Tab-separated table of C-alpha atoms in Angstrom:
chain	number	residue	atom	x	y	z
A	1	UNK	CA	-0.043	0.024	-0.061
A	2	UNK	CA	2.032	2.934	-1.283
A	3	UNK	CA	-0.537	5.737	-0.723
A	4	UNK	CA	-0.499	6.685	2.973
A	5	UNK	CA	-3.265	9.186	2.479
A	6	UNK	CA	-5.595	6.353	1.883
A	7	UNK	CA	-4.526	4.359	4.868
A	8	UNK	CA	-6.975	6.277	7.137
A	9	UNK	CA	-9.970	4.715	5.231
A	10	UNK	CA	-8.993	1.225	6.456
A	11	UNK	CA	-9.175	1.926	10.139
A	12	UNK	CA	-11.929	2.787	12.503
A	13	UNK	CA	-11.952	6.352	13.489
A	14	UNK	CA	-12.433	5.170	17.105
A	15	UNK	CA	-9.292	2.866	17.034
A	16	UNK	CA	-7.288	3.729	20.061
A	17	UNK	CA	-4.071	3.682	17.960
A	18	UNK	CA	-5.351	6.559	15.856
A	19	UNK	CA	-7.957	8.172	17.969
A	20	UNK	CA	-8.400	11.887	17.706
A	21	UNK	CA	-6.849	13.656	20.691
A	22	UNK	CA	-8.789	16.190	22.781
A	23	UNK	CA	-6.755	19.012	21.387
A	24	UNK	CA	-7.630	17.980	17.877
A	25	UNK	CA	-11.260	17.606	18.825
A	26	UNK	CA	-11.081	21.270	20.001
A	27	UNK	CA	-9.651	22.469	16.722
A	28	UNK	CA	-12.322	20.596	14.890
A	29	UNK	CA	-15.132	22.057	16.986
A	30	UNK	CA	-13.799	25.423	17.038
A	31	UNK	CA	-13.683	25.600	13.187
A	32	UNK	CA	-17.115	24.331	12.892
A	33	UNK	CA	-18.496	26.789	15.457
A	34	UNK	CA	-16.705	29.670	13.547
A	35	UNK	CA	-18.188	28.659	10.253
A	36	UNK	CA	-21.650	28.271	11.718
A	37	UNK	CA	-21.468	31.621	13.231
A	38	UNK	CA	-20.389	33.155	10.049
A	39	UNK	CA	-23.009	31.643	7.897
A	40	UNK	CA	-25.991	31.657	10.403
A	41	UNK	CA	-25.639	35.026	12.042
A	42	UNK	CA	-26.944	36.895	9.005
A	43	UNK	CA	-29.910	34.563	8.614
A	44	UNK	CA	-30.966	34.969	12.199
A	45	UNK	CA	-30.359	38.786	12.151
A	46	UNK	CA	-33.032	38.953	9.356
A	47	UNK	CA	-35.376	36.427	11.103
A	48	UNK	CA	-35.140	38.257	14.404
A	49	UNK	CA	-35.871	41.779	12.656
A	50	UNK	CA	-38.848	40.316	10.894
A	51	UNK	CA	-40.205	38.801	14.201
A	52	UNK	CA	-39.438	42.035	16.139
A	53	UNK	CA	-41.403	44.031	13.479
A	54	UNK	CA	-44.354	41.721	14.199
A	55	UNK	CA	-43.973	41.863	17.899
A	56	UNK	CA	-43.064	38.241	18.302
A	57	UNK	CA	-40.762	37.218	21.141
A	58	UNK	CA	-40.707	40.814	22.343
A	59	UNK	CA	-41.124	42.385	25.720
A	60	UNK	CA	-40.900	46.083	26.619
A	61	UNK	CA	-37.162	45.756	27.353
A	62	UNK	CA	-35.650	42.935	25.419
A	63	UNK	CA	-36.013	40.229	22.690
A	64	UNK	CA	-34.565	36.825	22.092
A	65	UNK	CA	-31.820	36.336	19.515
A	66	UNK	CA	-30.196	33.106	18.466
A	67	UNK	CA	-27.743	32.339	15.564
A	68	UNK	CA	-27.848	28.746	15.702
A	69	UNK	CA	-25.203	28.192	18.329
A	70	UNK	CA	-26.450	30.075	21.508
A	71	UNK	CA	-29.441	32.247	22.623
A	72	UNK	CA	-28.656	35.901	23.510
A	73	UNK	CA	-30.923	38.533	25.026
A	74	UNK	CA	-30.763	41.905	23.282
A	75	UNK	CA	-32.164	45.338	24.303
A	76	UNK	CA	-35.221	47.067	22.673
A	77	UNK	CA	-36.016	50.794	22.948
A	78	UNK	CA	-34.402	53.678	21.394
A	79	UNK	CA	-31.005	51.862	21.057
A	80	UNK	CA	-32.443	48.489	20.310
A	81	UNK	CA	-32.614	46.661	17.033
A	82	UNK	CA	-36.408	46.819	16.908
A	83	UNK	CA	-36.368	50.734	16.472
A	84	UNK	CA	-33.610	50.930	13.780
A	85	UNK	CA	-34.999	48.942	10.873
A	86	UNK	CA	-37.381	50.276	8.292
A	87	UNK	CA	-40.407	48.182	7.388
A	88	UNK	CA	-39.407	44.824	5.995
A	89	UNK	CA	-41.611	42.945	3.650
A	90	UNK	CA	-39.694	39.810	3.367
A	91	UNK	CA	-36.282	37.936	3.664
A	92	UNK	CA	-34.753	39.434	0.485
A	93	UNK	CA	-36.064	42.774	1.317
A	94	UNK	CA	-34.647	42.585	4.833
A	95	UNK	CA	-31.270	41.814	3.553
A	96	UNK	CA	-31.306	44.663	1.266
A	97	UNK	CA	-32.810	47.261	3.740
A	98	UNK	CA	-30.542	46.394	6.596
A	99	UNK	CA	-27.489	46.474	4.425
A	100	UNK	CA	-28.467	49.861	3.000
A	101	UNK	CA	-29.591	51.474	6.277
A	102	UNK	CA	-27.084	50.161	8.822
A	103	UNK	CA	-24.300	48.881	6.589
A	104	UNK	CA	-23.450	45.283	5.645
A	105	UNK	CA	-21.664	44.638	8.973
A	106	UNK	CA	-24.993	44.986	10.805
A	107	UNK	CA	-25.879	41.517	9.222
A	108	UNK	CA	-23.344	40.132	11.703
A	109	UNK	CA	-24.398	42.197	14.556
A	110	UNK	CA	-24.649	39.220	16.938
A	111	UNK	CA	-21.365	37.710	15.922
A	112	UNK	CA	-19.078	39.317	18.694
A	113	UNK	CA	-21.038	37.731	21.663
A	114	UNK	CA	-21.138	34.434	20.007
A	115	UNK	CA	-17.298	34.300	19.457
A	116	UNK	CA	-16.767	35.498	23.043
A	117	UNK	CA	-18.928	32.789	24.664
A	118	UNK	CA	-20.754	30.503	22.283
A	119	UNK	CA	-17.738	29.094	20.440
A	120	UNK	CA	-15.833	28.127	23.678
A	121	UNK	CA	-19.096	26.495	24.975
A	122	UNK	CA	-19.572	24.637	21.714
A	123	UNK	CA	-15.925	23.405	21.814
A	124	UNK	CA	-16.575	22.131	25.465
A	125	UNK	CA	-19.789	20.419	24.261
A	126	UNK	CA	-18.378	18.521	21.284
A	127	UNK	CA	-15.099	17.494	23.106
A	128	UNK	CA	-17.195	16.240	26.031
A	129	UNK	CA	-19.500	14.194	23.738
A	130	UNK	CA	-16.578	12.567	21.843
A	131	UNK	CA	-14.772	11.805	25.129
A	132	UNK	CA	-17.771	10.353	26.751
A	133	UNK	CA	-18.920	8.414	23.707
A	134	UNK	CA	-15.529	6.779	23.004
A	135	UNK	CA	-15.153	5.823	26.603
A	136	UNK	CA	-18.539	4.305	26.847
A	137	UNK	CA	-17.993	2.487	23.608
A	138	UNK	CA	-14.694	1.070	24.938
A	139	UNK	CA	-16.325	-0.154	28.172
A	140	UNK	CA	-19.184	-1.672	26.052
A	141	UNK	CA	-16.804	-3.573	23.909
A	142	UNK	CA	-14.755	-4.714	26.740
A	143	UNK	CA	-17.706	-6.169	28.748
A	144	UNK	CA	-19.485	-7.559	25.730
A	145	UNK	CA	-16.451	-8.837	23.892
A	146	UNK	CA	-18.144	-7.528	20.729
A	147	UNK	CA	-17.103	-4.905	18.122
A	148	UNK	CA	-20.161	-5.354	15.945
A	149	UNK	CA	-22.417	-2.346	16.541
A	150	UNK	CA	-22.690	0.341	19.237
A	151	UNK	CA	-25.884	0.636	20.875
A	152	UNK	CA	-28.142	3.724	20.555
A	153	UNK	CA	-28.170	4.484	24.154
A	154	UNK	CA	-24.383	5.375	24.155
A	155	UNK	CA	-24.987	8.330	21.934
A	156	UNK	CA	-28.078	9.347	23.898
A	157	UNK	CA	-26.188	9.263	27.107
A	158	UNK	CA	-23.014	10.911	25.842
A	159	UNK	CA	-25.051	13.767	24.062
A	160	UNK	CA	-27.206	14.429	27.025
A	161	UNK	CA	-24.325	14.592	29.597
A	162	UNK	CA	-22.164	16.694	27.318
A	163	UNK	CA	-25.122	19.204	26.944
A	164	UNK	CA	-25.510	19.388	30.656
A	165	UNK	CA	-21.906	20.081	31.377
A	166	UNK	CA	-21.666	22.867	28.647
A	167	UNK	CA	-24.999	24.403	29.712
A	168	UNK	CA	-24.200	24.451	33.440
A	169	UNK	CA	-20.786	26.053	32.812
A	170	UNK	CA	-22.038	28.765	30.444
A	171	UNK	CA	-25.224	29.668	32.297
A	172	UNK	CA	-23.721	32.191	34.868
A	173	UNK	CA	-21.200	33.460	32.423
A	174	UNK	CA	-23.838	34.307	29.907
A	175	UNK	CA	-25.968	35.977	32.640
A	176	UNK	CA	-23.122	38.205	33.814
A	177	UNK	CA	-22.068	38.996	30.169
A	178	UNK	CA	-25.404	40.076	29.039
A	179	UNK	CA	-25.646	42.319	32.339
A	180	UNK	CA	-22.308	43.887	31.474
A	181	UNK	CA	-23.332	44.846	27.937
A	182	UNK	CA	-26.689	46.192	29.108
A	183	UNK	CA	-24.990	48.634	31.658
A	184	UNK	CA	-21.763	49.143	29.298
A	185	UNK	CA	-19.566	47.761	32.269
A	186	UNK	CA	-15.988	47.300	31.872
A	187	UNK	CA	-14.165	44.035	32.692
A	188	UNK	CA	-12.974	45.755	35.846
A	189	UNK	CA	-16.570	46.367	36.919
A	190	UNK	CA	-17.621	42.692	36.456
A	191	UNK	CA	-17.426	42.251	40.274
A	192	UNK	CA	-20.206	45.078	40.562
A	193	UNK	CA	-22.453	43.086	38.200
A	194	UNK	CA	-21.921	39.843	40.174
A	195	UNK	CA	-22.323	41.455	43.583
A	196	UNK	CA	-25.633	42.949	42.361
A	197	UNK	CA	-27.068	39.660	41.005
A	198	UNK	CA	-25.918	37.617	43.955
A	199	UNK	CA	-27.437	40.131	46.485
A	200	UNK	CA	-30.685	40.114	44.572
A	201	UNK	CA	-30.881	36.374	43.619
A	202	UNK	CA	-28.393	34.515	45.817
A	203	UNK	CA	-25.462	32.583	44.513
A	204	UNK	CA	-27.853	30.032	42.776
A	205	UNK	CA	-29.351	33.100	40.950
A	206	UNK	CA	-26.327	32.991	38.648
A	207	UNK	CA	-27.981	29.750	37.216
A	208	UNK	CA	-31.406	31.446	36.748
A	209	UNK	CA	-33.142	29.857	33.826
A	210	UNK	CA	-30.971	26.845	33.754
A	211	UNK	CA	-33.730	24.369	34.442
A	212	UNK	CA	-35.766	25.191	31.276
A	213	UNK	CA	-32.501	25.433	29.385
A	214	UNK	CA	-31.727	21.818	30.328
A	215	UNK	CA	-35.195	20.706	29.613
A	216	UNK	CA	-34.793	21.827	26.038
A	217	UNK	CA	-31.130	21.348	25.171
A	218	UNK	CA	-30.561	17.950	26.888
A	219	UNK	CA	-33.338	16.063	25.168
A	220	UNK	CA	-32.344	17.905	21.964
A	221	UNK	CA	-28.770	16.904	22.154
A	222	UNK	CA	-29.666	13.232	23.042
A	223	UNK	CA	-32.025	12.907	20.167
A	224	UNK	CA	-29.656	14.764	17.864
A	225	UNK	CA	-26.722	12.448	18.517
A	226	UNK	CA	-28.793	9.249	18.486
A	227	UNK	CA	-30.395	10.155	15.211
A	228	UNK	CA	-27.112	10.878	13.680
A	229	UNK	CA	-25.456	7.803	14.998
A	230	UNK	CA	-28.528	5.756	13.758
A	231	UNK	CA	-28.236	7.161	10.264
A	232	UNK	CA	-24.404	6.088	10.277
A	233	UNK	CA	-25.530	2.621	11.318
A	234	UNK	CA	-28.256	2.385	8.675
A	235	UNK	CA	-25.874	3.484	5.960
A	236	UNK	CA	-23.089	1.283	7.384
A	237	UNK	CA	-20.833	4.165	7.943
A	238	UNK	CA	-17.780	2.819	10.119
A	239	UNK	CA	-15.022	5.182	9.112
A	240	UNK	CA	-15.043	8.939	8.714
A	241	UNK	CA	-18.307	9.973	7.064
A	242	UNK	CA	-18.127	12.024	3.853
A	243	UNK	CA	-18.778	15.759	3.982
A	244	UNK	CA	-22.081	15.271	2.096
A	245	UNK	CA	-23.218	12.498	4.430
A	246	UNK	CA	-22.518	14.392	7.594
A	247	UNK	CA	-23.918	17.630	6.208
A	248	UNK	CA	-27.299	15.904	5.312
A	249	UNK	CA	-27.244	13.719	8.367
A	250	UNK	CA	-26.662	16.859	10.498
A	251	UNK	CA	-29.691	18.498	8.955
A	252	UNK	CA	-31.943	15.571	9.352
A	253	UNK	CA	-30.895	14.853	12.922
A	254	UNK	CA	-31.143	18.484	13.973
A	255	UNK	CA	-34.555	18.773	12.378
A	256	UNK	CA	-35.899	15.583	14.138
A	257	UNK	CA	-34.490	16.956	17.575
A	258	UNK	CA	-35.846	20.498	16.874
A	259	UNK	CA	-39.478	19.298	16.140
A	260	UNK	CA	-39.608	17.059	19.383
A	261	UNK	CA	-38.246	19.651	21.581
A	262	UNK	CA	-40.057	22.817	20.417
A	263	UNK	CA	-42.527	22.878	23.151
A	264	UNK	CA	-39.657	23.198	25.588
A	265	UNK	CA	-38.166	25.818	23.432
A	266	UNK	CA	-41.376	27.951	23.797
A	267	UNK	CA	-41.251	27.556	27.708
A	268	UNK	CA	-37.540	28.602	27.573
A	269	UNK	CA	-38.224	31.715	25.423
A	270	UNK	CA	-40.811	32.933	27.795
A	271	UNK	CA	-38.387	32.385	30.786
A	272	UNK	CA	-35.653	34.078	29.214
A	273	UNK	CA	-37.617	37.145	28.375
A	274	UNK	CA	-38.936	37.293	32.065
A	275	UNK	CA	-35.235	37.122	33.183
A	276	UNK	CA	-34.224	39.891	30.857
A	277	UNK	CA	-37.103	42.167	32.016
A	278	UNK	CA	-36.693	41.940	35.789
A	279	UNK	CA	-33.037	40.987	36.209
A	280	UNK	CA	-30.820	42.235	33.318
A	281	UNK	CA	-32.273	45.142	31.282
A	282	UNK	CA	-33.229	47.116	34.349
A	283	UNK	CA	-31.491	49.557	36.547
A	284	UNK	CA	-32.667	47.956	39.788
A	285	UNK	CA	-32.815	44.208	39.575
A	286	UNK	CA	-35.887	42.703	40.998
A	287	UNK	CA	-36.200	39.415	42.957
A	288	UNK	CA	-37.583	36.911	40.434
A	289	UNK	CA	-40.678	35.044	41.645
A	290	UNK	CA	-40.349	31.228	41.917
A	291	UNK	CA	-40.457	30.271	38.389
A	292	UNK	CA	-43.335	27.838	37.287
A	293	UNK	CA	-42.063	24.327	36.696
A	294	UNK	CA	-41.679	23.409	32.974
A	295	UNK	CA	-44.451	20.741	32.622
A	296	UNK	CA	-47.191	22.911	34.443
A	297	UNK	CA	-46.052	25.703	31.990
A	298	UNK	CA	-46.461	23.517	29.075
A	299	UNK	CA	-49.974	22.546	30.463
A	300	UNK	CA	-50.885	26.216	30.734
A	301	UNK	CA	-49.736	26.817	27.199
A	302	UNK	CA	-51.723	23.963	25.828
A	303	UNK	CA	-55.027	25.128	27.693
A	304	UNK	CA	-54.641	28.737	26.287
A	305	UNK	CA	-53.483	27.951	22.789
A	306	UNK	CA	-53.811	24.367	22.079
A	307	UNK	CA	-51.231	22.116	20.339
A	308	UNK	CA	-50.346	24.952	17.949
A	309	UNK	CA	-49.054	26.968	20.984
A	310	UNK	CA	-46.742	24.262	22.078
A	311	UNK	CA	-45.290	24.265	18.484
A	312	UNK	CA	-45.309	28.039	18.039
A	313	UNK	CA	-42.397	29.211	15.815
A	314	UNK	CA	-41.485	25.779	14.687
A	315	UNK	CA	-40.870	26.676	10.935
A	316	UNK	CA	-38.442	29.581	11.936
A	317	UNK	CA	-36.743	27.134	14.502
A	318	UNK	CA	-36.239	24.412	11.607
A	319	UNK	CA	-34.937	27.088	9.258
A	320	UNK	CA	-32.427	27.966	11.790
A	321	UNK	CA	-31.566	24.664	13.236
A	322	UNK	CA	-31.325	22.515	10.299
A	323	UNK	CA	-28.568	24.461	8.353
A	324	UNK	CA	-26.772	25.296	11.624
A	325	UNK	CA	-26.585	21.581	12.577
A	326	UNK	CA	-25.472	20.657	9.004
A	327	UNK	CA	-22.635	23.218	8.978
A	328	UNK	CA	-21.535	22.500	12.448
A	329	UNK	CA	-21.502	18.675	12.185
A	330	UNK	CA	-19.957	18.356	8.768
A	331	UNK	CA	-17.275	20.808	9.727
A	332	UNK	CA	-16.477	19.075	12.787
A	333	UNK	CA	-16.513	15.636	11.077
A	334	UNK	CA	-14.325	17.020	8.266
A	335	UNK	CA	-11.848	18.108	10.988
A	336	UNK	CA	-11.949	14.721	12.634
A	337	UNK	CA	-11.271	13.082	9.336
A	338	UNK	CA	-8.269	15.228	8.728
A	339	UNK	CA	-6.781	14.666	11.988
A	340	UNK	CA	-7.517	10.770	11.755
A	341	UNK	CA	-5.626	10.764	8.462
A	342	UNK	CA	-2.834	12.597	10.108
A	343	UNK	CA	-2.693	10.239	13.162
A	344	UNK	CA	-2.722	7.180	10.861
A	345	UNK	CA	0.013	8.477	8.710
A	346	UNK	CA	2.145	9.345	11.816
A	347	UNK	CA	1.561	5.984	13.165
A	348	UNK	CA	2.843	4.232	9.970
A	349	UNK	CA	5.712	6.761	9.786
A	350	UNK	CA	6.925	5.577	13.225
A	351	UNK	CA	6.569	1.805	12.555
A	352	UNK	CA	8.603	2.097	9.294
A	353	UNK	CA	11.464	3.977	11.070
């Protein structure tokens, strides 16, 4: 076998001899997160402006913004996005008018907070998933003495735990960062924001809104990875998947997970707006009342609006989630394939020395 570039196709990507190192996983996840941010931010800016124009997901102080990697609360009012934009009649019209009235850079107006926080969080999430998955797979193979197929619950468990870790880490950081932006605080004044929140909410207040976040993101992650790994098993993909397969597989898996978890997304949106109004975008933070549990909140929405209320915004959510998952996963898998080939070549180079 003369061509070493083709050697990697003969080996399982999870083979311990050539396994992707955590540092290589970090680079792969970071590149995927950057590409997702660059491609998805303009689409979500347009979607958010159109929704704000129709007074959807809006309160008197803030609205919800998400570019496919992370949710952000942004201010309304005289300096807010909702007051800047001329009337928009559609997606193409929005692209043109936003570019003309505010400059092309406005289409990437949510990019900075994403790069500051969402990219590192995405890296933590993907690296945690890979580490948990391969270790669980190793244990399964060891105890079952079988290398045939990996059970679906490994992807489900690894995806759920990885999302829990990432969301728990980022929750207080996101809350403080948003508060700093709302008050134009410098990094030296971050202690002031922390003390204000802790005095009002207590130390656990830094994780305000974490429960509805976990209720949405943990099932989403578990379903997403289970669907993707199932697609790989159906198509008998044992090595590195092609870019086309991972792109389509990511879109399909993300769509399935988004549809199933949309009711939890509705509850999370309501909770984030409440937090923004009473805790972040106000000069005097108020003590938040004890939040309603997720399932009673779902029941109340169903009583008031029926099944359509539970799935409100599902089309915009799919339009955002499907391409974001496709770009992120295909970029991540491409990075893994690159480093796998590199590791295989390095291994054979050492054996020939």
